[in-house]
CSV table of C-alpha atoms in Angstrom, one decimal:
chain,number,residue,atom,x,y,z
C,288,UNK,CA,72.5,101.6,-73.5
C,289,UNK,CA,75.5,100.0,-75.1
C,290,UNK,CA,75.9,100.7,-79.0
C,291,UNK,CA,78.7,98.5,-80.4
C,292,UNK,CA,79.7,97.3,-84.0
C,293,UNK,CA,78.8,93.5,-84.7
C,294,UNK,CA,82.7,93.4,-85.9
C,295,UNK,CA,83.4,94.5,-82.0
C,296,UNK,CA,80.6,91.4,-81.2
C,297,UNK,CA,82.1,88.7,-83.1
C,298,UNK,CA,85.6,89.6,-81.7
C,299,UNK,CA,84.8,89.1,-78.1
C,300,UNK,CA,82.2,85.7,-79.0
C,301,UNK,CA,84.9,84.5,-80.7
C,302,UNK,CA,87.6,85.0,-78.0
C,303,UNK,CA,85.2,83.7,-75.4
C,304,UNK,CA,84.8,80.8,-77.4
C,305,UNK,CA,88.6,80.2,-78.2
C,306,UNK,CA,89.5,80.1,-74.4
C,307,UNK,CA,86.8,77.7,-73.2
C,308,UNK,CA,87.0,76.4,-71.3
C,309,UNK,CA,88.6,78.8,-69.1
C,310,UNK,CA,86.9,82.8,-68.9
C,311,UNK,CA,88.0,84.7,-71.5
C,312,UNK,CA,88.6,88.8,-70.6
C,313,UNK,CA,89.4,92.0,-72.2
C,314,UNK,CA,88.7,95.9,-72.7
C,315,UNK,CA,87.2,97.7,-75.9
C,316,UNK,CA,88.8,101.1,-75.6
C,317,UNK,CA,87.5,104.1,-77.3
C,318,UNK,CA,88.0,108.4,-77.3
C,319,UNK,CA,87.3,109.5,-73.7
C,320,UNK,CA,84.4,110.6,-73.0
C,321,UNK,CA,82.8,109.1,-76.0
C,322,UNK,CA,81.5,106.1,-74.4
C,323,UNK,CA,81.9,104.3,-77.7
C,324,UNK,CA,84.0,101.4,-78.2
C,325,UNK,CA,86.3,101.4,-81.2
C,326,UNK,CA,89.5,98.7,-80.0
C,327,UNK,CA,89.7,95.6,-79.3
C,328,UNK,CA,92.2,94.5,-76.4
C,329,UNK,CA,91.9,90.6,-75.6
C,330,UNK,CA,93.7,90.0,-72.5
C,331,UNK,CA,95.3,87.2,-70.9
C,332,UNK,CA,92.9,85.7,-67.7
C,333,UNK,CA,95.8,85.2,-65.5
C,334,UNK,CA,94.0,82.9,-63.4
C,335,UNK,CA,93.9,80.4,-66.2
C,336,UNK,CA,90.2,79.5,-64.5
C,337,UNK,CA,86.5,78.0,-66.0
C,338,UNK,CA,85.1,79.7,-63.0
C,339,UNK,CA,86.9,83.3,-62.3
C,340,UNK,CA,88.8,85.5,-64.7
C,341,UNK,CA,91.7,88.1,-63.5
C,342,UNK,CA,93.6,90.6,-65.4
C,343,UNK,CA,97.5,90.3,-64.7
C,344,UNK,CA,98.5,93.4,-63.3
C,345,UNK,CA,101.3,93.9,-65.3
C,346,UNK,CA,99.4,93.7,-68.7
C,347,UNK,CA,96.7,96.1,-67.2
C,348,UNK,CA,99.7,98.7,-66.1
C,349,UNK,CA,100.2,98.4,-69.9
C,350,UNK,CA,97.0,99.4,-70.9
C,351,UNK,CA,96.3,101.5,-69.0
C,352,UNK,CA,99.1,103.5,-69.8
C,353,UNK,CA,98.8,102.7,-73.4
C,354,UNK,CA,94.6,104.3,-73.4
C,355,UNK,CA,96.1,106.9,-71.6
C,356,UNK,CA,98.8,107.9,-74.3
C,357,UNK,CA,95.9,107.4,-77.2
C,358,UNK,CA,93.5,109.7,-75.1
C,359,UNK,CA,91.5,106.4,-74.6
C,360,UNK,CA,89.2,104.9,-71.7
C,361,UNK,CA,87.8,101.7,-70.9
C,362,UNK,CA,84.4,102.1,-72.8
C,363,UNK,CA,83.6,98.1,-72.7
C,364,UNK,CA,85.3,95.3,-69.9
C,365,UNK,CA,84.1,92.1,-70.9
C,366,UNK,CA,84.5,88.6,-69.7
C,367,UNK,CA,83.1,85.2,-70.4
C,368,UNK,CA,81.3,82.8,-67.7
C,369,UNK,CA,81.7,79.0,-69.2
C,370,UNK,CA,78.8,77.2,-67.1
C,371,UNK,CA,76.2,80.0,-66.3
C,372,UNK,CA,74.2,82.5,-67.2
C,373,UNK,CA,75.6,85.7,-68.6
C,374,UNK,CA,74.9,87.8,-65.2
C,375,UNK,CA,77.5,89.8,-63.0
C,376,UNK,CA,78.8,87.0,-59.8
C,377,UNK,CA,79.2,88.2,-56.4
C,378,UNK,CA,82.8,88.5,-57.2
C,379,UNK,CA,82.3,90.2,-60.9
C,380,UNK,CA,80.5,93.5,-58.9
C,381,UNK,CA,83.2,93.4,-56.3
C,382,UNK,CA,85.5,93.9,-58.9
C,383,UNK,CA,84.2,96.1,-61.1
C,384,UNK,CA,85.8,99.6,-60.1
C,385,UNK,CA,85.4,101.4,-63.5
C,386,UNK,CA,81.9,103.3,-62.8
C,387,UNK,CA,81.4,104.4,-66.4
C,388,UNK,CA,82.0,101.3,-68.2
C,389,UNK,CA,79.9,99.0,-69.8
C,390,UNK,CA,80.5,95.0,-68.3
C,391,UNK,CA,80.1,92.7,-71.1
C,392,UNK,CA,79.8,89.2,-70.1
C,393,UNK,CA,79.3,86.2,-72.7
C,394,UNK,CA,78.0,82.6,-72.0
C,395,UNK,CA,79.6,79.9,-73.1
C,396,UNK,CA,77.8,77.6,-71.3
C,397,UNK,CA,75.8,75.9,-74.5
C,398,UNK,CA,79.2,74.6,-76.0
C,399,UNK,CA,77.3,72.1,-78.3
C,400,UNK,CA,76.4,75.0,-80.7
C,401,UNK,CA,72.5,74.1,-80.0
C,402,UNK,CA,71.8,77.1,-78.3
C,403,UNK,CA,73.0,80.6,-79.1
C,404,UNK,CA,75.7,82.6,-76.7
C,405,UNK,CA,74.3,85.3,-74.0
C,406,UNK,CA,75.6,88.4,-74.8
C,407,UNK,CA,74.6,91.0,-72.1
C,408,UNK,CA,75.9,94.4,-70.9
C,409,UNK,CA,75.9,95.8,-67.5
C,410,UNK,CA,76.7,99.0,-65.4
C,411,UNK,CA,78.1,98.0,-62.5
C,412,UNK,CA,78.1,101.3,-60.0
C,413,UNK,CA,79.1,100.8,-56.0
C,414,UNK,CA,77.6,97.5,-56.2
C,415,UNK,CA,74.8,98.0,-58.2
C,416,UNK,CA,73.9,96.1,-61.0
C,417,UNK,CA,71.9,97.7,-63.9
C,418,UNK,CA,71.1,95.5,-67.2
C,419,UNK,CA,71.2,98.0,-70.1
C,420,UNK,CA,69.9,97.3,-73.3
C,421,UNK,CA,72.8,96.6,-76.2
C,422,UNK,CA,72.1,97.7,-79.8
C,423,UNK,CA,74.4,96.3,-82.6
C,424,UNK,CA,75.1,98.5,-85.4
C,425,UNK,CA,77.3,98.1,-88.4
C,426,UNK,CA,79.3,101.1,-88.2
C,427,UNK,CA,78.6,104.4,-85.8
């Protein structure tokens, strides 16, 4: 199960709404080995695509380095899918190589505002795909 603030929410529904058309990606980072998310890291989808979303390697170096130094991991990776449903593609599970994180993805699809976003969470282990429940609390 993912428990994450509604601040943490709005943050990535709002980035996944500021870049549509294109994905929108990023990490919430928290303690290691508290598998709760605490920061917010929007990152830049280097392939600038509506249909595939890919961290430049550069900027996740960075990070990576940066969690590293703050005694972080990668507690949340989320993306955005701009025309369907908010469920892990073919190439999402390929991917996804961080076994204990929770994969956040976010529909945009409903871009008039008539329908509300998807917002789903999903462990993603040696190709297995596992929907977990999210629970949205206001502070842990």
């Amino acid at each position: 199960m993912l428990t994450i603030t509604q601040a943490l929410v709005d943050q990535i529904v709002a980035h996944a709404r500021k870049d549509h058309p294109d994905e929108a990606c990023g990490v919430v980072a928290g303690p290691a080995g508290s598998d709760r998310p605490e920061r917010f890291i929007p990152m830049l989808n280097a392939a600038m695509s509506p249909t595939f979303y890919e961290f430049d390697s550069g900027d996740l170096l960075k990070l990576y380095r940066e969690m590293d130094d703050r005694d972080e991991e990668p507690v949340v990776i989320y993306h955005s899918h701009t025309a369907t449903e908010a469920y892990p593609s073919r190439t999402d599970i390929s991917y996804a190589n961080e076994p204990g994180a929770h994969y956040v993805l976010v529909s945009t699809a409903d871009t008039d505002g008539a329908g509300e976003f998807q917002f789903r969470s999903f462990r993603i282990v040696e190709g297995e795909v596992t929907e977990e429940e999210v629970t949205v609390v206001e502070t842990y």
